[in-house]
Amino acid sequence: MEGLSERAYAEHAGISRGAVQKARKTGRLVLFADGSINAVASDARRGSATDPDQQMRARGGLGAANDGPAVSSPGDSTSYIKARTALTVYQAQERQLAIQKKKGVLVDRARAETLVFRLARQERDLWVTWPTRVAALMAAQLSAEMETASGKATMIETAILQRVLETHVREQLDALADLRVALE
Protein backbone atom coordinates (compact mmCIF):
# COMPACT_ATOMS: atom_id res chain seq x y z
CA MET A 1 0.00 0.00 0.00
CA GLU A 2 1.55 3.27 -1.19
CA GLY A 3 -0.47 5.74 0.87
CA LEU A 4 -2.77 5.87 3.86
CA SER A 5 -6.00 4.03 4.52
CA GLU A 6 -9.20 6.00 5.19
CA ARG A 7 -8.84 5.39 8.93
CA ALA A 8 -5.15 6.43 8.95
CA TYR A 9 -5.86 9.54 6.85
CA ALA A 10 -8.74 10.52 9.16
CA GLU A 11 -6.35 10.35 12.11
CA HIS A 12 -3.66 12.22 10.15
CA ALA A 13 -6.08 15.04 9.10
CA GLY A 14 -7.89 15.20 12.43
CA ILE A 15 -11.31 14.47 10.91
CA SER A 16 -13.80 11.62 11.11
CA ARG A 17 -13.71 8.60 8.85
CA GLY A 18 -17.11 9.65 7.48
CA ALA A 19 -15.62 13.00 6.47
CA VAL A 20 -12.81 11.15 4.66
CA GLN A 21 -15.35 9.00 2.83
CA LYS A 22 -17.33 12.08 1.86
CA ALA A 23 -14.15 13.82 0.65
CA ARG A 24 -13.27 10.76 -1.42
CA LYS A 25 -16.76 10.73 -2.99
CA THR A 26 -16.61 14.44 -3.88
CA GLY A 27 -13.11 14.19 -5.37
CA ARG A 28 -11.29 16.20 -2.71
CA LEU A 29 -8.75 13.41 -2.12
CA VAL A 30 -5.85 12.33 -4.32
CA LEU A 31 -5.58 8.57 -4.59
CA PHE A 32 -2.76 6.29 -5.61
CA ALA A 33 -3.36 3.53 -8.19
CA ASP A 34 -3.95 1.00 -5.41
CA GLY A 35 -6.77 3.18 -3.92
CA SER A 36 -4.79 4.40 -0.93
CA ILE A 37 -4.74 8.09 -0.11
CA ASN A 38 -1.84 10.39 -1.02
CA ALA A 39 -1.78 12.43 2.22
CA VAL A 40 0.31 15.42 1.06
CA ALA A 41 -1.61 15.98 -2.19
CA SER A 42 -4.97 15.33 -0.50
CA ASP A 43 -4.22 17.85 2.26
CA ALA A 44 -3.49 20.48 -0.37
CA ARG A 45 -6.60 19.69 -2.41
CA ARG A 46 -8.87 19.59 0.65
CA GLY A 47 -7.39 22.86 1.88
CA SER A 48 -8.21 24.67 -1.35
CA ALA A 49 -11.65 23.09 -1.83
CA THR A 50 -13.00 23.22 1.72
CA ASP A 51 -14.48 26.18 3.57
CA PRO A 52 -11.87 27.19 6.21
CA ASP A 53 -14.62 27.78 8.77
CA GLN A 54 -15.88 24.26 8.20
CA GLN A 55 -12.38 22.85 8.64
CA MET A 56 -11.97 24.71 11.93
CA ARG A 57 -15.39 23.53 13.15
CA ALA A 58 -14.45 19.93 12.26
CA ARG A 59 -11.37 20.27 14.49
CA GLY A 60 -13.46 21.75 17.28
CA GLY A 61 -12.09 25.27 16.67
CA LEU A 62 -8.53 24.11 17.41
CA GLY A 63 -5.33 24.35 15.40
CA ALA A 64 -3.88 21.40 13.50
CA ALA A 65 -2.10 20.04 16.58
CA ASN A 66 -5.19 20.61 18.78
CA ASP A 67 -3.05 22.88 20.93
CA GLY A 68 -5.21 25.97 20.93
CA PRO A 69 -7.36 28.17 18.74
CA ALA A 70 -6.44 28.18 15.08
CA VAL A 71 -4.73 31.36 13.97
CA SER A 72 -3.99 31.91 10.32
CA SER A 73 -0.58 33.20 9.38
CA PRO A 74 -0.09 36.08 6.93
CA GLY A 75 0.57 33.66 4.06
CA ASP A 76 -2.71 31.79 4.62
CA SER A 77 -5.00 34.44 3.15
CA THR A 78 -7.24 32.64 0.70
CA SER A 79 -9.72 34.03 -1.73
CA TYR A 80 -12.52 32.43 0.29
CA ILE A 81 -11.63 34.33 3.44
CA LYS A 82 -11.32 37.58 1.50
CA ALA A 83 -14.67 37.00 -0.19
CA ARG A 84 -16.31 36.12 3.13
CA THR A 85 -14.90 39.27 4.74
CA ALA A 86 -16.05 41.43 1.81
CA LEU A 87 -19.54 39.93 2.05
CA THR A 88 -19.71 40.59 5.79
CA VAL A 89 -18.59 44.20 5.34
CA TYR A 90 -21.11 44.71 2.52
CA GLN A 91 -23.95 43.28 4.62
CA ALA A 92 -23.03 45.52 7.56
CA GLN A 93 -22.96 48.60 5.32
CA GLU A 94 -26.29 47.62 3.79
CA ARG A 95 -27.86 47.28 7.26
CA GLN A 96 -26.41 50.64 8.32
CA LEU A 97 -27.89 52.34 5.24
CA ALA A 98 -31.28 50.75 5.89
CA ILE A 99 -31.24 52.04 9.47
CA GLN A 100 -30.24 55.55 8.34
CA LYS A 101 -33.01 55.53 5.75
CA LYS A 102 -35.59 54.51 8.38
CA LYS A 103 -34.36 57.26 10.71
CA GLY A 104 -34.75 59.83 7.93
CA VAL A 105 -31.04 60.66 7.77
CA LEU A 106 -30.87 59.54 4.12
CA VAL A 107 -33.12 60.84 1.35
CA ASP A 108 -33.82 59.65 -2.16
CA ARG A 109 -31.32 61.36 -4.46
CA ALA A 110 -33.68 61.62 -7.47
CA ARG A 111 -36.39 63.17 -5.31
CA ALA A 112 -33.94 65.65 -3.78
CA GLU A 113 -32.67 66.69 -7.23
CA THR A 114 -36.25 67.16 -8.46
CA LEU A 115 -37.11 69.33 -5.45
CA VAL A 116 -33.99 71.47 -5.87
CA PHE A 117 -34.75 71.95 -9.58
CA ARG A 118 -38.36 72.90 -8.82
CA LEU A 119 -37.27 75.39 -6.16
CA ALA A 120 -34.71 76.98 -8.51
CA ARG A 121 -37.31 77.29 -11.27
CA GLN A 122 -39.81 78.97 -8.91
CA GLU A 123 -37.11 81.39 -7.77
CA ARG A 124 -36.17 82.21 -11.37
CA ASP A 125 -39.81 82.76 -12.35
CA LEU A 126 -40.28 85.18 -9.45
CA TRP A 127 -37.24 87.20 -10.49
CA VAL A 128 -38.26 87.30 -14.17
CA THR A 129 -41.65 88.81 -13.29
CA TRP A 130 -40.28 91.14 -10.58
CA PRO A 131 -39.43 94.13 -12.86
CA THR A 132 -42.99 94.17 -14.25
CA ARG A 133 -44.47 94.16 -10.74
CA VAL A 134 -42.27 96.90 -9.24
CA ALA A 135 -41.31 99.18 -12.17
CA ALA A 136 -44.34 101.50 -11.86
CA LEU A 137 -43.99 101.79 -8.07
CA MET A 138 -40.23 102.44 -8.32
CA ALA A 139 -40.73 105.03 -11.08
CA ALA A 140 -43.26 106.90 -8.94
CA GLN A 141 -41.02 106.81 -5.84
CA LEU A 142 -37.94 107.96 -7.79
CA SER A 143 -39.89 110.79 -9.43
CA ALA A 144 -41.12 111.96 -6.01
CA GLU A 145 -37.60 111.79 -4.51
CA MET A 146 -36.07 113.72 -7.44
CA GLU A 147 -38.84 116.35 -7.27
CA THR A 148 -38.25 116.78 -3.52
CA ALA A 149 -34.48 117.04 -3.99
CA SER A 150 -34.44 119.36 -7.01
CA GLY A 151 -37.69 121.24 -6.54
CA LYS A 152 -38.67 120.59 -10.18
CA ALA A 153 -41.34 118.15 -11.39
CA THR A 154 -39.56 115.13 -12.85
CA MET A 155 -41.19 112.17 -14.54
CA ILE A 156 -39.45 108.78 -14.94
CA GLU A 157 -41.00 106.58 -17.60
CA THR A 158 -42.18 103.25 -16.19
CA ALA A 159 -41.39 101.37 -19.43
CA ILE A 160 -37.77 102.61 -19.45
CA LEU A 161 -37.23 101.68 -15.79
CA GLN A 162 -38.82 98.26 -16.43
CA ARG A 163 -36.42 97.57 -19.36
CA VAL A 164 -33.41 98.60 -17.25
CA LEU A 165 -34.51 96.36 -14.37
CA GLU A 166 -35.21 93.44 -16.72
CA THR A 167 -31.73 93.75 -18.24
CA HIS A 168 -30.03 93.67 -14.85
CA VAL A 169 -32.23 90.86 -13.54
CA ARG A 170 -31.48 88.73 -16.64
CA GLU A 171 -27.73 89.31 -16.20
CA GLN A 172 -28.00 88.18 -12.60
CA LEU A 173 -30.04 85.09 -13.56
CA ASP A 174 -27.51 84.20 -16.28
CA ALA A 175 -24.75 84.36 -13.68
CA LEU A 176 -26.76 82.15 -11.32
CA ALA A 177 -27.42 79.63 -14.12
CA ASP A 178 -23.76 78.57 -13.93
CA LEU A 179 -24.22 77.32 -10.36
CA ARG A 180 -24.62 73.54 -10.11
CA VAL A 181 -25.92 71.55 -7.18
CA ALA A 182 -23.68 68.58 -6.36
CA LEU A 183 -25.44 66.04 -4.17
CA GLU A 184 -22.52 63.80 -3.26
PDB file of C-alpha atoms in Angstrom:
ATOM      1  CA  MET A   1       0.000   0.000   0.000  1.00  0.00           C
ATOM      2  CA  GLU A   2       1.553   3.268  -1.193  1.00  0.00           C
ATOM      3  CA  GLY A   3      -0.467   5.744   0.866  1.00  0.00           C
ATOM      4  CA  LEU A   4      -2.771   5.867   3.864  1.00  0.00           C
ATOM      5  CA  SER A   5      -6.005   4.029   4.515  1.00  0.00           C
ATOM      6  CA  GLU A   6      -9.197   5.996   5.187  1.00  0.00           C
ATOM      7  CA  ARG A   7      -8.837   5.386   8.930  1.00  0.00           C
ATOM      8  CA  ALA A   8      -5.150   6.429   8.946  1.00  0.00           C
ATOM      9  CA  TYR A   9      -5.863   9.538   6.849  1.00  0.00           C
ATOM     10  CA  ALA A  10      -8.741  10.521   9.157  1.00  0.00           C
ATOM     11  CA  GLU A  11      -6.347  10.347  12.106  1.00  0.00           C
ATOM     12  CA  HIS A  12      -3.659  12.225  10.149  1.00  0.00           C
ATOM     13  CA  ALA A  13      -6.078  15.036   9.104  1.00  0.00           C
ATOM     14  CA  GLY A  14      -7.891  15.202  12.428  1.00  0.00           C
ATOM     15  CA  ILE A  15     -11.309  14.472  10.910  1.00  0.00           C
ATOM     16  CA  SER A  16     -13.796  11.623  11.112  1.00  0.00           C
ATOM     17  CA  ARG A  17     -13.707   8.600   8.847  1.00  0.00           C
ATOM     18  CA  GLY A  18     -17.110   9.649   7.480  1.00  0.00           C
ATOM     19  CA  ALA A  19     -15.619  13.001   6.466  1.00  0.00           C
ATOM     20  CA  VAL A  20     -12.812  11.153   4.663  1.00  0.00           C
ATOM     21  CA  GLN A  21     -15.351   8.996   2.835  1.00  0.00           C
ATOM     22  CA  LYS A  22     -17.327  12.078   1.860  1.00  0.00           C
ATOM     23  CA  ALA A  23     -14.155  13.821   0.654  1.00  0.00           C
ATOM     24  CA  ARG A  24     -13.273  10.762  -1.420  1.00  0.00           C
ATOM     25  CA  LYS A  25     -16.763  10.729  -2.995  1.00  0.00           C
ATOM     26  CA  THR A  26     -16.615  14.445  -3.882  1.00  0.00           C
ATOM     27  CA  GLY A  27     -13.114  14.186  -5.375  1.00  0.00           C
ATOM     28  CA  ARG A  28     -11.289  16.197  -2.706  1.00  0.00           C
ATOM     29  CA  LEU A  29      -8.751  13.410  -2.117  1.00  0.00           C
ATOM     30  CA  VAL A  30      -5.849  12.330  -4.319  1.00  0.00           C
ATOM     31  CA  LEU A  31      -5.582   8.567  -4.588  1.00  0.00           C
ATOM     32  CA  PHE A  32      -2.761   6.290  -5.609  1.00  0.00           C
ATOM     33  CA  ALA A  33      -3.361   3.529  -8.193  1.00  0.00           C
ATOM     34  CA  ASP A  34      -3.952   0.996  -5.410  1.00  0.00           C
ATOM     35  CA  GLY A  35      -6.772   3.183  -3.924  1.00  0.00           C
ATOM     36  CA  SER A  36      -4.788   4.399  -0.932  1.00  0.00           C
ATOM     37  CA  ILE A  37      -4.742   8.093  -0.106  1.00  0.00           C
ATOM     38  CA  ASN A  38      -1.843  10.391  -1.024  1.00  0.00           C
ATOM     39  CA  ALA A  39      -1.776  12.426   2.222  1.00  0.00           C
ATOM     40  CA  VAL A  40       0.311  15.424   1.058  1.00  0.00           C
ATOM     41  CA  ALA A  41      -1.614  15.980  -2.193  1.00  0.00           C
ATOM     42  CA  SER A  42      -4.971  15.328  -0.500  1.00  0.00           C
ATOM     43  CA  ASP A  43      -4.224  17.847   2.258  1.00  0.00           C
ATOM     44  CA  ALA A  44      -3.492  20.480  -0.368  1.00  0.00           C
ATOM     45  CA  ARG A  45      -6.604  19.689  -2.409  1.00  0.00           C
ATOM     46  CA  ARG A  46      -8.873  19.590   0.648  1.00  0.00           C
ATOM     47  CA  GLY A  47      -7.390  22.859   1.884  1.00  0.00           C
ATOM     48  CA  SER A  48      -8.207  24.671  -1.353  1.00  0.00           C
ATOM     49  CA  ALA A  49     -11.647  23.091  -1.830  1.00  0.00           C
ATOM     50  CA  THR A  50     -13.001  23.224   1.724  1.00  0.00           C
ATOM     51  CA  ASP A  51     -14.480  26.182   3.568  1.00  0.00           C
ATOM     52  CA  PRO A  52     -11.867  27.188   6.210  1.00  0.00           C
ATOM     53  CA  ASP A  53     -14.623  27.778   8.771  1.00  0.00           C
ATOM     54  CA  GLN A  54     -15.883  24.256   8.201  1.00  0.00           C
ATOM     55  CA  GLN A  55     -12.377  22.846   8.636  1.00  0.00           C
ATOM     56  CA  MET A  56     -11.974  24.709  11.926  1.00  0.00           C
ATOM     57  CA  ARG A  57     -15.393  23.529  13.154  1.00  0.00           C
ATOM     58  CA  ALA A  58     -14.447  19.930  12.260  1.00  0.00           C
ATOM     59  CA  ARG A  59     -11.366  20.266  14.494  1.00  0.00           C
ATOM     60  CA  GLY A  60     -13.458  21.747  17.278  1.00  0.00           C
ATOM     61  CA  GLY A  61     -12.093  25.268  16.672  1.00  0.00           C
ATOM     62  CA  LEU A  62      -8.534  24.112  17.407  1.00  0.00           C
ATOM     63  CA  GLY A  63      -5.330  24.347  15.399  1.00  0.00           C
ATOM     64  CA  ALA A  64      -3.883  21.402  13.501  1.00  0.00           C
ATOM     65  CA  ALA A  65      -2.100  20.041  16.582  1.00  0.00           C
ATOM     66  CA  ASN A  66      -5.187  20.609  18.781  1.00  0.00           C
ATOM     67  CA  ASP A  67      -3.048  22.875  20.930  1.00  0.00           C
ATOM     68  CA  GLY A  68      -5.208  25.973  20.927  1.00  0.00           C
ATOM     69  CA  PRO A  69      -7.355  28.169  18.741  1.00  0.00           C
ATOM     70  CA  ALA A  70      -6.441  28.178  15.076  1.00  0.00           C
ATOM     71  CA  VAL A  71      -4.734  31.361  13.966  1.00  0.00           C
ATOM     72  CA  SER A  72      -3.994  31.911  10.320  1.00  0.00           C
ATOM     73  CA  SER A  73      -0.581  33.197   9.384  1.00  0.00           C
ATOM     74  CA  PRO A  74      -0.093  36.083   6.930  1.00  0.00           C
ATOM     75  CA  GLY A  75       0.567  33.656   4.064  1.00  0.00           C
ATOM     76  CA  ASP A  76      -2.714  31.790   4.618  1.00  0.00           C
ATOM     77  CA  SER A  77      -5.003  34.442   3.151  1.00  0.00           C
ATOM     78  CA  THR A  78      -7.236  32.636   0.699  1.00  0.00           C
ATOM     79  CA  SER A  79      -9.715  34.030  -1.728  1.00  0.00           C
ATOM     80  CA  TYR A  80     -12.521  32.433   0.287  1.00  0.00           C
ATOM     81  CA  ILE A  81     -11.625  34.330   3.444  1.00  0.00           C
ATOM     82  CA  LYS A  82     -11.321  37.581   1.502  1.00  0.00           C
ATOM     83  CA  ALA A  83     -14.669  37.001  -0.186  1.00  0.00           C
ATOM     84  CA  ARG A  84     -16.314  36.121   3.127  1.00  0.00           C
ATOM     85  CA  THR A  85     -14.896  39.273   4.736  1.00  0.00           C
ATOM     86  CA  ALA A  86     -16.053  41.425   1.813  1.00  0.00           C
ATOM     87  CA  LEU A  87     -19.542  39.931   2.051  1.00  0.00           C
ATOM     88  CA  THR A  88     -19.709  40.589   5.791  1.00  0.00           C
ATOM     89  CA  VAL A  89     -18.587  44.199   5.337  1.00  0.00           C
ATOM     90  CA  TYR A  90     -21.107  44.707   2.523  1.00  0.00           C
ATOM     91  CA  GLN A  91     -23.948  43.284   4.615  1.00  0.00           C
ATOM     92  CA  ALA A  92     -23.029  45.517   7.558  1.00  0.00           C
ATOM     93  CA  GLN A  93     -22.962  48.599   5.321  1.00  0.00           C
ATOM     94  CA  GLU A  94     -26.293  47.621   3.792  1.00  0.00           C
ATOM     95  CA  ARG A  95     -27.862  47.285   7.258  1.00  0.00           C
ATOM     96  CA  GLN A  96     -26.415  50.638   8.321  1.00  0.00           C
ATOM     97  CA  LEU A  97     -27.893  52.339   5.235  1.00  0.00           C
ATOM     98  CA  ALA A  98     -31.280  50.747   5.889  1.00  0.00           C
ATOM     99  CA  ILE A  99     -31.236  52.040   9.470  1.00  0.00           C
ATOM    100  CA  GLN A 100     -30.238  55.546   8.340  1.00  0.00           C
ATOM    101  CA  LYS A 101     -33.014  55.526   5.750  1.00  0.00           C
ATOM    102  CA  LYS A 102     -35.587  54.506   8.376  1.00  0.00           C
ATOM    103  CA  LYS A 103     -34.363  57.262  10.715  1.00  0.00           C
ATOM    104  CA  GLY A 104     -34.751  59.829   7.932  1.00  0.00           C
ATOM    105  CA  VAL A 105     -31.042  60.655   7.768  1.00  0.00           C
ATOM    106  CA  LEU A 106     -30.866  59.543   4.116  1.00  0.00           C
ATOM    107  CA  VAL A 107     -33.115  60.835   1.349  1.00  0.00           C
ATOM    108  CA  ASP A 108     -33.821  59.647  -2.155  1.00  0.00           C
ATOM    109  CA  ARG A 109     -31.322  61.360  -4.460  1.00  0.00           C
ATOM    110  CA  ALA A 110     -33.675  61.615  -7.466  1.00  0.00           C
ATOM    111  CA  ARG A 111     -36.389  63.172  -5.313  1.00  0.00           C
ATOM    112  CA  ALA A 112     -33.935  65.653  -3.780  1.00  0.00           C
ATOM    113  CA  GLU A 113     -32.668  66.692  -7.227  1.00  0.00           C
ATOM    114  CA  THR A 114     -36.252  67.162  -8.456  1.00  0.00           C
ATOM    115  CA  LEU A 115     -37.112  69.328  -5.449  1.00  0.00           C
ATOM    116  CA  VAL A 116     -33.986  71.473  -5.866  1.00  0.00           C
ATOM    117  CA  PHE A 117     -34.749  71.945  -9.576  1.00  0.00           C
ATOM    118  CA  ARG A 118     -38.363  72.900  -8.822  1.00  0.00           C
ATOM    119  CA  LEU A 119     -37.268  75.394  -6.162  1.00  0.00           C
ATOM    120  CA  ALA A 120     -34.707  76.977  -8.511  1.00  0.00           C
ATOM    121  CA  ARG A 121     -37.312  77.286 -11.272  1.00  0.00           C
ATOM    122  CA  GLN A 122     -39.809  78.969  -8.910  1.00  0.00           C
ATOM    123  CA  GLU A 123     -37.111  81.392  -7.767  1.00  0.00           C
ATOM    124  CA  ARG A 124     -36.174  82.209 -11.365  1.00  0.00           C
ATOM    125  CA  ASP A 125     -39.810  82.763 -12.351  1.00  0.00           C
ATOM    126  CA  LEU A 126     -40.285  85.182  -9.447  1.00  0.00           C
ATOM    127  CA  TRP A 127     -37.239  87.200 -10.493  1.00  0.00           C
ATOM    128  CA  VAL A 128     -38.262  87.298 -14.174  1.00  0.00           C
ATOM    129  CA  THR A 129     -41.650  88.814 -13.287  1.00  0.00           C
ATOM    130  CA  TRP A 130     -40.283  91.136 -10.575  1.00  0.00           C
ATOM    131  CA  PRO A 131     -39.433  94.127 -12.857  1.00  0.00           C
ATOM    132  CA  THR A 132     -42.992  94.169 -14.251  1.00  0.00           C
ATOM    133  CA  ARG A 133     -44.467  94.163 -10.741  1.00  0.00           C
ATOM    134  CA  VAL A 134     -42.271  96.899  -9.236  1.00  0.00           C
ATOM    135  CA  ALA A 135     -41.315  99.177 -12.172  1.00  0.00           C
ATOM    136  CA  ALA A 136     -44.342 101.498 -11.861  1.00  0.00           C
ATOM    137  CA  LEU A 137     -43.986 101.788  -8.074  1.00  0.00           C
ATOM    138  CA  MET A 138     -40.231 102.441  -8.321  1.00  0.00           C
ATOM    139  CA  ALA A 139     -40.728 105.033 -11.077  1.00  0.00           C
ATOM    140  CA  ALA A 140     -43.260 106.904  -8.940  1.00  0.00           C
ATOM    141  CA  GLN A 141     -41.021 106.809  -5.843  1.00  0.00           C
ATOM    142  CA  LEU A 142     -37.935 107.957  -7.791  1.00  0.00           C
ATOM    143  CA  SER A 143     -39.893 110.791  -9.427  1.00  0.00           C
ATOM    144  CA  ALA A 144     -41.120 111.957  -6.014  1.00  0.00           C
ATOM    145  CA  GLU A 145     -37.604 111.789  -4.515  1.00  0.00           C
ATOM    146  CA  MET A 146     -36.069 113.717  -7.437  1.00  0.00           C
ATOM    147  CA  GLU A 147     -38.839 116.348  -7.266  1.00  0.00           C
ATOM    148  CA  THR A 148     -38.246 116.784  -3.523  1.00  0.00           C
ATOM    149  CA  ALA A 149     -34.483 117.038  -3.988  1.00  0.00           C
ATOM    150  CA  SER A 150     -34.439 119.360  -7.012  1.00  0.00           C
ATOM    151  CA  GLY A 151     -37.687 121.244  -6.536  1.00  0.00           C
ATOM    152  CA  LYS A 152     -38.669 120.587 -10.176  1.00  0.00           C
ATOM    153  CA  ALA A 153     -41.339 118.150 -11.386  1.00  0.00           C
ATOM    154  CA  THR A 154     -39.561 115.132 -12.848  1.00  0.00           C
ATOM    155  CA  MET A 155     -41.190 112.171 -14.542  1.00  0.00           C
ATOM    156  CA  ILE A 156     -39.451 108.782 -14.940  1.00  0.00           C
ATOM    157  CA  GLU A 157     -40.999 106.577 -17.604  1.00  0.00           C
ATOM    158  CA  THR A 158     -42.180 103.254 -16.193  1.00  0.00           C
ATOM    159  CA  ALA A 159     -41.387 101.365 -19.431  1.00  0.00           C
ATOM    160  CA  ILE A 160     -37.770 102.615 -19.448  1.00  0.00           C
ATOM    161  CA  LEU A 161     -37.231 101.677 -15.788  1.00  0.00           C
ATOM    162  CA  GLN A 162     -38.819  98.262 -16.425  1.00  0.00           C
ATOM    163  CA  ARG A 163     -36.419  97.574 -19.358  1.00  0.00           C
ATOM    164  CA  VAL A 164     -33.406  98.600 -17.247  1.00  0.00           C
ATOM    165  CA  LEU A 165     -34.511  96.363 -14.370  1.00  0.00           C
ATOM    166  CA  GLU A 166     -35.211  93.437 -16.722  1.00  0.00           C
ATOM    167  CA  THR A 167     -31.729  93.750 -18.242  1.00  0.00           C
ATOM    168  CA  HIS A 168     -30.034  93.667 -14.849  1.00  0.00           C
ATOM    169  CA  VAL A 169     -32.227  90.856 -13.539  1.00  0.00           C
ATOM    170  CA  ARG A 170     -31.483  88.729 -16.644  1.00  0.00           C
ATOM    171  CA  GLU A 171     -27.735  89.311 -16.204  1.00  0.00           C
ATOM    172  CA  GLN A 172     -28.000  88.181 -12.601  1.00  0.00           C
ATOM    173  CA  LEU A 173     -30.042  85.091 -13.557  1.00  0.00           C
ATOM    174  CA  ASP A 174     -27.511  84.203 -16.275  1.00  0.00           C
ATOM    175  CA  ALA A 175     -24.749  84.364 -13.675  1.00  0.00           C
ATOM    176  CA  LEU A 176     -26.763  82.152 -11.319  1.00  0.00           C
ATOM    177  CA  ALA A 177     -27.422  79.627 -14.120  1.00  0.00           C
ATOM    178  CA  ASP A 178     -23.761  78.575 -13.925  1.00  0.00           C
ATOM    179  CA  LEU A 179     -24.224  77.315 -10.364  1.00  0.00           C
ATOM    180  CA  ARG A 180     -24.620  73.545 -10.111  1.00  0.00           C
ATOM    181  CA  VAL A 181     -25.917  71.550  -7.179  1.00  0.00           C
ATOM    182  CA  ALA A 182     -23.680  68.581  -6.359  1.00  0.00           C
ATOM    183  CA  LEU A 183     -25.442  66.038  -4.167  1.00  0.00           C
ATOM    184  CA  GLU A 184     -22.519  63.797  -3.256  1.00  0.00           C
TER     185      GLU A 184
END
